[in-house]
Amino acid sequence: MIAIFIFLPILLTVLIYIHSLAFFQIMQLNMYISSEYEAWLKNFGWLKNSLKKLKPGDKKPLVFTDRMKRMMKIFALFNVIIMFTSIIAYLIFGEKIALAYLLVLAFILYIIRARSVKCANILALPIENKINHGFYIQAQNKIKKEKENKLKVVGITGSYGKTSTKLVLNDIVKNSLKTYATPSSFNTPMGISKVINNELESGTEVFISELGARYVGEIKEVADLVMPDIAIITNIGPCHIETFGSMENIVKTKFELIDSLKEGGLAIFNYDNPYIKGKAAEVKTRKVYISLEDDACDYFAKDISVGEFGTEFTLIYKNNEYKLKTKLLGKHNIYNILLSVAAAHELGMSMEDVVKAVLDVNQVEHRLSLVENPNNLIIIDDAFNSNPSGAQAALDVVSEFKEGKKIVISPGMVELGDLQYEENKKFGKNAAALVDHFIIVAEVNKKAIKDGLIDGGLDERFIHEAASLSDAQLILQKICQAGDVILFENDLPDNY
């Protein structure tokens, strides 16, 4: 009979594990930060919903990384050891009491499985820190070695525009210099350590690294890893203000990248951003400014023409004029191009070669990119991580299209702290001035956007509400026709 109390705990642990996969996914989406996972649990109402089977989301599926596998093993071991105490109950009280004891234990462990995931993450932390430190030092040493072989490192940070600027710069430089850019949104110490160790080839001339942060000090950690020669700050705004705590902390953290520059390094600043402009004046290292507003800056864009399928402008550099064309949509992408042009020129490219390369820069996926479709609709995909300035830029692009109905599908913007209601209401109000229909997705910002749309004068008959993106697409099918312009502005991750 004792065999039952060996195999049954294992079986029950497997069942609890299967019903915990969604919580593992949420932990991964929150970057294994227990405090952020805890905040999600409170918002979710983990106790009252503990008997529900929560299905993992499919927007960013659970990835069974080595770290996740280690955490899962600790989780399983934690559960099975507790249930193995039923063997002791069997030896002391007999089969019936021990079986009842085991089933009660299993029920309790099922109820608290969300908490057990957090416990496993905390228990795994010392192991992960040791492993991560090893990868970090390995990557740091590789960068040092490659720098001896003339490697130049470009570090890019900012509240918005990091990934777009990285990809634009890579497209400009890659045909002139052997270049490697960190993939996708890899911008954390461990993500960047991984790509340096596994992907950065010896002899690479330019390494372009995006640096992200949610807390003070995180940019410094990544900057100490990649040791940039050129540092770019794209934009500063209230993104992640909930974790930073204040705009002062955000500015301080972004400028940790500039503080990491060694003698001879170059800082490239967006002069039109007020947070950057004020702080950049204090910087003593070599620096250049880009601007669309101040012609005294080193790189200045004028005569801007934003069309339906691209953008043209004139670049002024050292009193010379250069005509630039790009497939990228939106005025804000000119900032990304100017920052990239300044970096490419610093890396040794002639302005003539840079101008030619800009013409071939590819649209950035999910960032104001046009999506081909068989229905003759004009679909603009701006679904990645929306922010106040980016959302306004997207509306500006929509306004350039003169034909067809204009339809916006959006859940609004998140992680804006106390500014979230205000910024989403403003977004709704601005959208009301030009759209024919607005489909609000999910509950998180519904009231704010709807209040803004009504304030802006959009008839409530043309304000639609959808529980999910798939529901929004069903509504869209009923109201759109060939020639209509459809903007997908932001898409919430599964932890929303």
CSV table of C-alpha atoms in Angstrom, one decimal:
chain,number,residue,atom,x,y,z
A,1,MET,CA,0.0,0.0,0.0
A,2,ILE,CA,2.8,2.4,0.7
A,3,ALA,CA,3.4,2.5,-3.1
A,4,ILE,CA,0.2,4.6,-3.4
A,5,PHE,CA,1.8,7.3,-1.3
A,6,ILE,CA,4.8,7.4,-3.5
A,7,PHE,CA,3.2,7.4,-7.0
A,8,LEU,CA,0.0,9.5,-6.1
A,9,PRO,CA,2.0,12.6,-4.9
A,10,ILE,CA,4.0,12.4,-8.2
A,11,LEU,CA,0.8,12.2,-10.2
A,12,LEU,CA,-0.9,15.1,-8.3
A,13,THR,CA,2.3,17.2,-8.7
A,14,VAL,CA,2.1,16.7,-12.5
A,15,LEU,CA,-1.6,17.8,-12.5
A,16,ILE,CA,-0.8,20.9,-10.4
A,17,TYR,CA,2.2,21.7,-12.6
A,18,ILE,CA,0.0,21.5,-15.8
A,19,HIS,CA,-2.5,23.9,-14.2
A,20,SER,CA,0.3,26.3,-13.2
A,21,LEU,CA,1.7,26.9,-16.7
A,22,ALA,CA,-0.1,30.2,-17.1
A,23,PHE,CA,1.5,31.5,-13.9
A,24,PHE,CA,4.9,30.5,-15.1
A,25,GLN,CA,4.2,32.4,-18.3
A,26,ILE,CA,3.2,35.5,-16.3
A,27,MET,CA,6.4,35.2,-14.2
A,28,GLN,CA,8.4,35.1,-17.4
A,29,LEU,CA,6.5,38.1,-18.9
A,30,ASN,CA,7.4,40.0,-15.8
A,31,MET,CA,11.1,39.1,-16.4
A,32,TYR,CA,11.2,36.9,-13.2
A,33,ILE,CA,10.8,40.0,-11.0
A,34,SER,CA,8.9,38.8,-8.1
A,35,SER,CA,7.5,42.2,-7.1
A,36,GLU,CA,6.0,42.7,-10.5
A,37,TYR,CA,4.5,39.2,-10.5
A,38,GLU,CA,3.1,39.9,-7.1
A,39,ALA,CA,1.4,43.1,-8.4
A,40,TRP,CA,-0.1,41.1,-11.2
A,41,LEU,CA,-1.4,38.5,-8.7
A,42,LYS,CA,-3.1,41.1,-6.7
A,43,ASN,CA,-4.7,42.7,-9.7
A,44,PHE,CA,-5.8,39.2,-11.0
A,45,GLY,CA,-7.3,38.3,-7.7
A,46,TRP,CA,-5.4,35.0,-7.4
A,47,LEU,CA,-7.3,33.7,-4.3
A,48,LYS,CA,-10.8,34.1,-5.5
A,49,ASN,CA,-9.8,32.8,-9.0
A,50,SER,CA,-7.7,30.0,-7.6
A,51,LEU,CA,-10.0,27.2,-8.7
A,52,LYS,CA,-10.1,28.4,-12.3
A,53,LYS,CA,-7.9,26.9,-14.9
A,54,LEU,CA,-6.0,29.9,-16.3
A,55,LYS,CA,-4.9,29.2,-19.9
A,56,PRO,CA,-1.5,30.5,-21.0
A,57,GLY,CA,-1.7,33.4,-23.4
A,58,ASP,CA,-0.6,32.9,-27.0
A,59,LYS,CA,0.7,36.4,-27.9
A,60,LYS,CA,4.1,35.6,-26.3
A,61,PRO,CA,4.0,31.9,-25.4
A,62,LEU,CA,5.9,30.4,-22.5
A,63,VAL,CA,9.4,29.7,-23.5
A,64,PHE,CA,11.1,26.7,-21.8
A,65,THR,CA,14.5,28.3,-21.2
A,66,ASP,CA,17.1,26.8,-19.0
A,67,ARG,CA,16.1,29.2,-16.3
A,68,MET,CA,12.4,28.4,-16.6
A,69,LYS,CA,13.2,24.7,-16.4
A,70,ARG,CA,15.2,25.1,-13.2
A,71,MET,CA,12.4,27.1,-11.6
A,72,MET,CA,9.9,24.4,-12.7
A,73,LYS,CA,12.0,21.7,-11.1
A,74,ILE,CA,12.1,23.6,-7.8
A,75,PHE,CA,8.3,24.1,-8.0
A,76,ALA,CA,7.7,20.4,-8.6
A,77,LEU,CA,10.2,19.3,-5.9
A,78,PHE,CA,8.5,21.7,-3.5
A,79,ASN,CA,5.1,20.2,-4.2
A,80,VAL,CA,6.1,16.5,-4.2
A,81,ILE,CA,8.2,16.8,-1.0
A,82,ILE,CA,5.2,18.3,0.9
A,83,MET,CA,2.9,15.5,-0.4
A,84,PHE,CA,5.5,12.8,0.5
A,85,THR,CA,4.8,13.7,4.1
A,86,SER,CA,1.7,11.5,3.6
A,87,ILE,CA,4.0,8.5,3.9
A,88,ILE,CA,4.7,9.5,7.5
A,89,ALA,CA,0.9,9.9,8.0
A,90,TYR,CA,0.4,6.4,6.6
A,91,LEU,CA,3.0,4.8,8.9
A,92,ILE,CA,1.5,6.5,12.0
A,93,PHE,CA,-2.3,6.7,11.3
A,94,GLY,CA,-3.0,4.2,8.6
A,95,GLU,CA,-4.2,4.2,5.0
A,96,LYS,CA,-7.6,6.1,5.2
A,97,ILE,CA,-6.4,9.0,7.3
A,98,ALA,CA,-3.2,9.3,5.2
A,99,LEU,CA,-5.1,9.3,2.0
A,100,ALA,CA,-7.5,12.0,3.2
A,101,TYR,CA,-4.4,14.0,4.4
A,102,LEU,CA,-2.8,13.6,1.0
A,103,LEU,CA,-5.9,14.8,-0.9
A,104,VAL,CA,-6.3,17.8,1.5
A,105,LEU,CA,-2.6,18.7,0.9
A,106,ALA,CA,-3.0,18.4,-2.8
A,107,PHE,CA,-6.1,20.7,-2.7
A,108,ILE,CA,-4.2,23.3,-0.7
A,109,LEU,CA,-1.2,23.2,-3.0
A,110,TYR,CA,-3.5,23.6,-6.0
A,111,ILE,CA,-5.1,26.6,-4.4
A,112,ILE,CA,-1.7,28.3,-3.7
A,113,ARG,CA,0.0,27.2,-6.9
A,114,ALA,CA,0.3,30.8,-8.0
A,115,ARG,CA,2.2,31.6,-4.8
A,116,SER,CA,4.3,28.5,-5.2
A,117,VAL,CA,5.5,29.8,-8.5
A,118,LYS,CA,6.7,32.9,-6.8
A,119,CYS,CA,8.3,30.8,-4.1
A,120,ALA,CA,10.2,28.7,-6.7
A,121,ASN,CA,11.4,31.9,-8.4
A,122,ILE,CA,12.8,33.3,-5.1
A,123,LEU,CA,14.5,30.0,-4.2
A,124,ALA,CA,16.1,29.8,-7.7
A,125,LEU,CA,17.4,33.4,-7.5
A,126,PRO,CA,20.8,32.6,-5.9
A,127,ILE,CA,21.5,29.9,-8.5
A,128,GLU,CA,20.4,32.3,-11.3
A,129,ASN,CA,22.5,35.1,-10.1
A,130,LYS,CA,25.6,32.9,-10.0
A,131,ILE,CA,24.9,31.5,-13.5
A,132,ASN,CA,24.1,35.0,-14.9
A,133,HIS,CA,27.3,36.5,-13.4
A,134,GLY,CA,29.3,33.9,-15.2
A,135,PHE,CA,27.7,34.6,-18.6
A,136,TYR,CA,28.0,38.4,-18.0
A,137,ILE,CA,31.8,38.2,-17.3
A,138,GLN,CA,32.3,35.9,-20.3
A,139,ALA,CA,30.5,38.4,-22.6
A,140,GLN,CA,32.3,41.3,-21.1
A,141,ASN,CA,35.7,39.7,-21.7
A,142,LYS,CA,34.7,38.9,-25.3
A,143,ILE,CA,33.8,42.6,-25.9
A,144,LYS,CA,37.1,43.7,-24.5
A,145,LYS,CA,39.0,41.2,-26.8
A,146,GLU,CA,37.0,42.4,-29.8
A,147,LYS,CA,37.7,46.0,-29.0
A,148,GLU,CA,41.4,45.2,-29.3
A,149,ASN,CA,40.5,44.2,-32.9
A,150,LYS,CA,38.9,47.6,-33.6
A,151,LEU,CA,35.3,46.8,-32.7
A,152,LYS,CA,33.1,49.9,-32.2
A,153,VAL,CA,30.1,49.6,-29.9
A,154,VAL,CA,27.0,51.8,-30.3
A,155,GLY,CA,24.7,51.8,-27.3
A,156,ILE,CA,21.1,53.0,-27.7
A,157,THR,CA,18.7,53.8,-24.9
A,158,GLY,CA,15.6,55.9,-24.4
A,159,SER,CA,12.0,55.6,-23.2
A,160,TYR,CA,10.8,55.1,-26.8
A,161,GLY,CA,12.5,54.5,-30.2
A,162,LYS,CA,15.3,52.3,-29.1
A,163,THR,CA,14.5,49.3,-31.2
A,164,SER,CA,13.6,51.3,-34.3
A,165,THR,CA,16.8,53.4,-34.1
A,166,LYS,CA,18.9,50.2,-33.7
A,167,LEU,CA,17.3,48.6,-36.8
A,168,VAL,CA,17.6,51.8,-38.8
A,169,LEU,CA,21.2,52.2,-37.9
A,170,ASN,CA,21.9,48.6,-38.7
A,171,ASP,CA,20.3,49.0,-42.2
A,172,ILE,CA,22.4,52.1,-42.9
A,173,VAL,CA,25.7,50.6,-41.8
A,174,LYS,CA,25.5,46.9,-42.7
A,175,ASN,CA,26.6,47.2,-46.3
A,176,SER,CA,29.6,49.3,-45.5
A,177,LEU,CA,30.9,47.7,-42.3
A,178,LYS,CA,30.6,44.2,-40.7
A,179,THR,CA,27.8,44.9,-38.3
A,180,TYR,CA,25.8,43.0,-35.7
A,181,ALA,CA,22.8,44.3,-33.9
A,182,THR,CA,21.1,42.7,-30.9
A,183,PRO,CA,17.9,40.9,-32.1
A,184,SER,CA,14.4,42.0,-31.5
A,185,SER,CA,14.1,43.7,-28.1
A,186,PHE,CA,17.0,42.0,-26.4
A,187,ASN,CA,18.1,44.8,-24.1
A,188,THR,CA,18.7,43.3,-20.6
A,189,PRO,CA,22.1,42.1,-19.2
A,190,MET,CA,21.3,38.5,-19.7
A,191,GLY,CA,19.7,38.8,-23.1
A,192,ILE,CA,22.7,40.8,-24.4
A,193,SER,CA,25.2,38.5,-22.7
A,194,LYS,CA,23.6,35.6,-24.5
A,195,VAL,CA,23.8,37.2,-27.9
A,196,ILE,CA,27.4,38.4,-27.3
A,197,ASN,CA,28.5,34.9,-26.2
A,198,ASN,CA,26.6,33.0,-28.9
A,199,GLU,CA,26.1,35.3,-31.9
A,200,LEU,CA,28.8,38.0,-32.0
A,201,GLU,CA,31.4,36.9,-34.5
A,202,SER,CA,35.1,37.7,-34.3
A,203,GLY,CA,36.1,40.5,-36.6
A,204,THR,CA,32.8,42.3,-36.3
A,205,GLU,CA,33.4,46.0,-36.8
A,206,VAL,CA,30.2,47.5,-35.3
A,207,PHE,CA,28.1,46.1,-32.5
A,208,ILE,CA,24.8,47.9,-32.0
A,209,SER,CA,23.2,47.2,-28.6
A,210,GLU,CA,19.9,48.4,-27.3
A,211,LEU,CA,19.8,49.0,-23.6
A,212,GLY,CA,16.6,48.8,-21.6
A,213,ALA,CA,15.7,49.4,-18.0
A,214,ARG,CA,12.7,49.4,-15.6
A,215,TYR,CA,14.7,50.4,-12.5
A,216,VAL,CA,17.5,52.8,-11.6
A,217,GLY,CA,20.9,51.3,-12.2
A,218,GLU,CA,20.0,48.8,-14.9
A,219,ILE,CA,21.4,50.9,-17.8
A,220,LYS,CA,24.7,51.1,-16.0
A,221,GLU,CA,24.8,47.3,-15.6
A,222,VAL,CA,24.4,46.8,-19.4
A,223,ALA,CA,26.7,49.7,-20.3
A,224,ASP,CA,29.4,48.2,-18.2
A,225,LEU,CA,28.9,45.1,-20.2
A,226,VAL,CA,29.0,46.5,-23.7
A,227,MET,CA,31.3,49.5,-23.1
A,228,PRO,CA,29.9,51.8,-25.8
A,229,ASP,CA,32.0,54.1,-28.0
A,230,ILE,CA,28.9,55.9,-29.2
A,231,ALA,CA,25.9,56.5,-26.9
A,232,ILE,CA,22.5,57.5,-28.3
A,233,ILE,CA,19.5,58.7,-26.2
A,234,THR,CA,16.4,58.6,-28.4
A,235,ASN,CA,13.7,60.1,-26.3
A,236,ILE,CA,12.7,60.3,-22.6
A,237,GLY,CA,9.1,60.1,-21.4
A,238,PRO,CA,7.0,58.5,-18.7
A,239,CYS,CA,7.4,54.9,-19.9
A,240,HIS,CA,7.8,52.5,-16.9
A,241,ILE,CA,7.2,55.3,-14.5
A,242,GLU,CA,5.5,52.9,-12.2
A,243,THR,CA,8.8,51.0,-11.6
A,244,PHE,CA,11.1,54.0,-11.8
A,245,GLY,CA,9.0,56.1,-9.4
A,246,SER,CA,9.6,59.5,-11.0
A,247,MET,CA,10.6,61.3,-14.1
A,248,GLU,CA,13.8,62.3,-12.3
A,249,ASN,CA,14.7,58.6,-11.9
A,250,ILE,CA,14.0,57.9,-15.6
A,251,VAL,CA,16.3,60.7,-16.7
A,252,LYS,CA,19.0,59.7,-14.3
A,253,THR,CA,18.9,56.1,-15.5
A,254,LYS,CA,18.9,56.9,-19.2
A,255,PHE,CA,22.0,59.1,-18.7
A,256,GLU,CA,23.8,56.2,-17.1
A,257,LEU,CA,24.7,55.3,-20.7
A,258,ILE,CA,26.4,58.7,-21.2
A,259,ASP,CA,28.3,58.3,-17.9
A,260,SER,CA,29.7,55.0,-19.2
A,261,LEU,CA,31.5,56.7,-22.2
A,262,LYS,CA,35.3,56.6,-22.0
A,263,GLU,CA,37.5,59.5,-23.2
A,264,GLY,CA,36.9,60.1,-26.9
A,265,GLY,CA,33.4,58.6,-26.9
A,266,LEU,CA,30.5,60.4,-28.6
A,267,ALA,CA,27.1,61.2,-27.1
A,268,ILE,CA,24.2,61.7,-29.6
A,269,PHE,CA,21.2,63.5,-28.3
A,270,ASN,CA,17.6,64.3,-29.5
A,271,TYR,CA,17.7,68.0,-28.7
A,272,ASP,CA,13.9,68.4,-29.1
A,273,ASN,CA,13.1,66.3,-26.1
A,274,PRO,CA,13.0,68.6,-23.1
A,275,TYR,CA,14.2,66.0,-20.6
A,276,ILE,CA,17.2,65.3,-22.8
A,277,LYS,CA,17.9,68.9,-23.7
A,278,GLY,CA,18.2,70.1,-20.1
A,279,LYS,CA,20.4,67.2,-18.9
A,280,ALA,CA,22.6,67.1,-22.0
A,281,ALA,CA,23.8,70.6,-21.4
A,282,GLU,CA,25.7,69.3,-18.3
A,283,VAL,CA,27.5,66.6,-20.3
A,284,LYS,CA,31.2,67.2,-20.7
A,285,THR,CA,32.0,64.5,-23.1
A,286,ARG,CA,32.0,65.0,-26.9
A,287,LYS,CA,28.4,65.3,-28.1
A,288,VAL,CA,26.3,66.1,-31.1
A,289,TYR,CA,22.6,67.2,-31.3
A,290,ILE,CA,19.9,66.3,-33.8
A,291,SER,CA,16.7,68.3,-34.2
A,292,LEU,CA,13.6,69.0,-36.2
A,293,GLU,CA,13.1,72.3,-34.4
A,294,ASP,CA,16.4,74.1,-33.9
A,295,ASP,CA,18.6,74.8,-36.9
A,296,ALA,CA,21.6,75.5,-34.7
A,297,CYS,CA,21.9,71.7,-34.0
A,298,ASP,CA,24.5,69.6,-35.7
A,299,TYR,CA,22.0,67.6,-37.7
A,300,PHE,CA,18.8,69.4,-38.6
A,301,ALA,CA,15.8,68.3,-40.7
A,302,LYS,CA,13.6,70.7,-42.6
A,303,ASP,CA,11.1,70.7,-45.5
A,304,ILE,CA,9.5,67.6,-44.0
A,305,SER,CA,6.9,65.9,-46.2
A,306,VAL,CA,5.1,62.9,-44.7
A,307,GLY,CA,3.1,61.0,-47.2
A,308,GLU,CA,1.0,57.9,-47.3
A,309,PHE,CA,3.8,55.6,-48.2
A,310,GLY,CA,7.0,57.3,-47.0
A,311,THR,CA,8.7,60.5,-45.8
A,312,GLU,CA,11.0,63.1,-47.5
A,313,PHE,CA,13.1,65.8,-45.8
A,314,THR,CA,16.2,67.9,-46.2
A,315,LEU,CA,19.1,67.3,-43.8
A,316,ILE,CA,21.4,70.2,-42.9
A,317,TYR,CA,24.8,69.2,-41.8
A,318,LYS,CA,27.8,71.6,-41.6
A,319,ASN,CA,25.9,74.1,-43.9
A,320,ASN,CA,25.4,71.4,-46.6
A,321,GLU,CA,22.0,70.2,-47.7
A,322,TYR,CA,21.1,66.6,-48.4
A,323,LYS,CA,17.8,65.3,-49.7
A,324,LEU,CA,16.6,62.2,-48.0
A,325,LYS,CA,13.8,59.8,-48.8
A,326,THR,CA,12.6,56.9,-46.7
A,327,LYS,CA,9.9,54.2,-46.7
A,328,LEU,CA,9.4,54.8,-43.0
A,329,LEU,CA,6.1,56.5,-42.0
A,330,GLY,CA,5.7,59.3,-39.5
A,331,LYS,CA,7.6,62.4,-38.4
A,332,HIS,CA,8.9,60.6,-35.3
A,333,ASN,CA,10.9,58.3,-37.6
A,334,ILE,CA,12.9,61.2,-38.8
A,335,TYR,CA,14.3,61.5,-35.3
A,336,ASN,CA,15.3,57.8,-35.5
A,337,ILE,CA,16.9,58.4,-38.9
A,338,LEU,CA,18.8,61.6,-37.8
A,339,LEU,CA,20.2,59.8,-34.7
A,340,SER,CA,21.3,56.9,-37.0
A,341,VAL,CA,22.8,59.2,-39.6
A,342,ALA,CA,24.9,60.9,-36.9
A,343,ALA,CA,26.2,57.5,-35.6
A,344,ALA,CA,26.9,56.2,-39.1
A,345,HIS,CA,28.9,59.3,-40.0
A,346,GLU,CA,30.9,58.9,-36.7
A,347,LEU,CA,31.6,55.3,-37.7
A,348,GLY,CA,33.3,56.6,-40.9
A,349,MET,CA,30.6,56.5,-43.6
A,350,SER,CA,30.5,59.5,-45.9
A,351,MET,CA,27.3,61.6,-45.9
A,352,GLU,CA,26.7,60.6,-49.6
A,353,ASP,CA,26.8,56.9,-48.7
A,354,VAL,CA,24.6,57.5,-45.7
A,355,VAL,CA,22.0,59.3,-47.8
A,356,LYS,CA,21.9,56.4,-50.3
A,357,ALA,CA,21.6,53.9,-47.5
A,358,VAL,CA,18.6,55.7,-45.9
A,359,LEU,CA,16.6,55.1,-49.0
A,360,ASP,CA,16.9,51.3,-48.5
A,361,VAL,CA,16.0,51.3,-44.8
A,362,ASN,CA,13.3,48.7,-44.2
A,363,GLN,CA,10.1,49.4,-42.3
A,364,VAL,CA,10.3,48.2,-38.7
A,365,GLU,CA,7.8,45.4,-37.9
A,366,HIS,CA,4.9,46.5,-35.7
A,367,ARG,CA,6.1,50.1,-35.7
A,368,LEU,CA,4.0,52.0,-38.2
A,369,SER,CA,4.6,49.4,-40.8
A,370,LEU,CA,2.2,48.9,-43.7
A,371,VAL,CA,0.7,45.4,-43.9
A,372,GLU,CA,-0.1,43.9,-47.3
A,373,ASN,CA,-3.5,42.2,-47.4
A,374,PRO,CA,-5.8,40.8,-50.1
A,375,ASN,CA,-8.8,43.0,-49.2
A,376,ASN,CA,-7.4,46.4,-50.5
A,377,LEU,CA,-7.4,47.8,-47.0
A,378,ILE,CA,-4.6,50.1,-45.9
A,379,ILE,CA,-3.5,48.5,-42.6
A,380,ILE,CA,-1.0,50.3,-40.4
A,381,ASP,CA,0.6,48.1,-37.8
A,382,ASP,CA,1.8,50.1,-34.8
A,383,ALA,CA,1.1,47.3,-32.3
A,384,PHE,CA,4.4,47.3,-30.4
A,385,ASN,CA,4.5,49.0,-27.0
A,386,SER,CA,2.7,52.3,-27.7
A,387,ASN,CA,3.6,55.5,-25.9
A,388,PRO,CA,2.1,59.0,-25.9
A,389,SER,CA,4.4,60.5,-28.5
A,390,GLY,CA,4.3,57.4,-30.7
A,391,ALA,CA,0.5,57.2,-30.5
A,392,GLN,CA,0.2,60.9,-31.7
A,393,ALA,CA,2.7,60.2,-34.5
A,394,ALA,CA,0.5,57.2,-35.6
A,395,LEU,CA,-2.5,59.5,-35.7
A,396,ASP,CA,-0.6,62.0,-37.7
A,397,VAL,CA,0.2,59.3,-40.3
A,398,VAL,CA,-3.4,58.3,-40.5
A,399,SER,CA,-4.3,61.9,-41.1
A,400,GLU,CA,-2.2,61.9,-44.3
A,401,PHE,CA,-4.5,59.4,-46.0
A,402,LYS,CA,-7.2,61.3,-47.8
A,403,GLU,CA,-9.5,58.5,-49.0
A,404,GLY,CA,-11.5,55.9,-47.2
A,405,LYS,CA,-12.8,55.7,-43.6
A,406,LYS,CA,-10.3,55.9,-40.8
A,407,ILE,CA,-10.6,53.2,-38.2
A,408,VAL,CA,-8.4,52.9,-35.0
A,409,ILE,CA,-8.2,49.7,-33.0
A,410,SER,CA,-6.4,50.1,-29.7
A,411,PRO,CA,-6.3,49.1,-26.0
A,412,GLY,CA,-4.5,52.4,-25.2
A,413,MET,CA,-1.2,52.7,-23.4
A,414,VAL,CA,0.0,51.1,-20.2
A,415,GLU,CA,2.8,51.5,-17.6
A,416,LEU,CA,2.3,55.2,-17.4
A,417,GLY,CA,1.6,55.4,-13.6
A,418,ASP,CA,-0.5,58.3,-12.5
A,419,LEU,CA,-0.5,59.7,-16.0
A,420,GLN,CA,-2.2,56.7,-17.5
A,421,TYR,CA,-5.8,58.0,-17.5
A,422,GLU,CA,-4.8,61.5,-18.6
A,423,GLU,CA,-2.6,60.3,-21.5
A,424,ASN,CA,-5.2,57.8,-22.8
A,425,LYS,CA,-8.0,60.3,-22.6
A,426,LYS,CA,-5.8,62.7,-24.6
A,427,PHE,CA,-5.2,60.0,-27.1
A,428,GLY,CA,-8.9,59.4,-27.5
A,429,LYS,CA,-9.6,63.1,-27.8
A,430,ASN,CA,-7.0,63.6,-30.5
A,431,ALA,CA,-8.2,60.5,-32.4
A,432,ALA,CA,-11.8,61.8,-32.3
A,433,ALA,CA,-10.7,64.7,-34.6
A,434,LEU,CA,-9.9,62.4,-37.5
A,435,VAL,CA,-11.3,58.9,-37.2
A,436,ASP,CA,-14.6,57.6,-38.3
A,437,HIS,CA,-14.7,54.6,-36.0
A,438,PHE,CA,-12.7,53.7,-32.9
A,439,ILE,CA,-12.6,50.1,-31.5
A,440,ILE,CA,-11.5,50.1,-27.8
A,441,VAL,CA,-9.9,46.8,-26.9
A,442,ALA,CA,-10.0,45.4,-23.3
A,443,GLU,CA,-11.1,47.0,-20.1
A,444,VAL,CA,-7.8,48.5,-18.9
A,445,ASN,CA,-8.1,51.9,-20.5
A,446,LYS,CA,-11.7,51.8,-21.8
A,447,LYS,CA,-13.1,54.6,-19.7
A,448,ALA,CA,-10.2,57.0,-20.4
A,449,ILE,CA,-10.3,56.5,-24.1
A,450,LYS,CA,-14.0,56.7,-24.3
A,451,ASP,CA,-14.1,59.8,-22.2
A,452,GLY,CA,-11.6,61.4,-24.6
A,453,LEU,CA,-13.4,60.3,-27.7
A,454,ILE,CA,-16.7,61.8,-26.5
A,455,ASP,CA,-14.9,65.0,-25.4
A,456,GLY,CA,-13.4,65.1,-28.9
A,457,GLY,CA,-16.9,65.0,-30.5
A,458,LEU,CA,-17.0,61.4,-31.9
A,459,ASP,CA,-20.5,60.1,-32.0
A,460,GLU,CA,-21.0,57.2,-29.5
A,461,ARG,CA,-22.5,55.1,-32.3
A,462,PHE,CA,-19.0,55.0,-33.8
A,463,ILE,CA,-17.3,54.0,-30.6
A,464,HIS,CA,-17.0,50.2,-30.3
A,465,GLU,CA,-15.9,48.1,-27.4
A,466,ALA,CA,-14.2,44.7,-27.7
A,467,ALA,CA,-13.0,42.3,-25.0
A,468,SER,CA,-10.1,41.1,-27.0
A,469,LEU,CA,-8.2,41.7,-30.3
A,470,SER,CA,-10.1,38.8,-31.9
A,471,ASP,CA,-13.4,40.4,-31.0
A,472,ALA,CA,-12.2,43.7,-32.3
A,473,GLN,CA,-11.4,42.0,-35.7
A,474,LEU,CA,-15.0,40.7,-35.8
A,475,ILE,CA,-16.3,44.2,-35.3
A,476,LEU,CA,-13.9,45.5,-38.0
A,477,GLN,CA,-15.2,43.1,-40.6
A,478,LYS,CA,-18.7,44.6,-40.2
A,479,ILE,CA,-17.6,48.3,-40.6
A,480,CYS,CA,-14.7,48.3,-43.1
A,481,GLN,CA,-14.5,48.2,-46.8
A,482,ALA,CA,-11.9,48.4,-49.5
A,483,GLY,CA,-9.8,51.6,-49.4
A,484,ASP,CA,-10.3,52.1,-45.6
A,485,VAL,CA,-7.4,53.0,-43.4
A,486,ILE,CA,-7.0,50.9,-40.3
A,487,LEU,CA,-4.5,51.6,-37.5
A,488,PHE,CA,-3.7,48.9,-35.0
A,489,GLU,CA,-2.2,51.0,-32.1
A,490,ASN,CA,-0.6,48.9,-29.4
A,491,ASP,CA,-1.4,45.3,-28.4
A,492,LEU,CA,-1.4,44.4,-24.7
A,493,PRO,CA,0.8,41.5,-23.6
A,494,ASP,CA,-0.8,38.4,-22.0
A,495,ASN,CA,-0.2,39.7,-18.5
A,496,TYR,CA,-2.9,42.3,-19.2
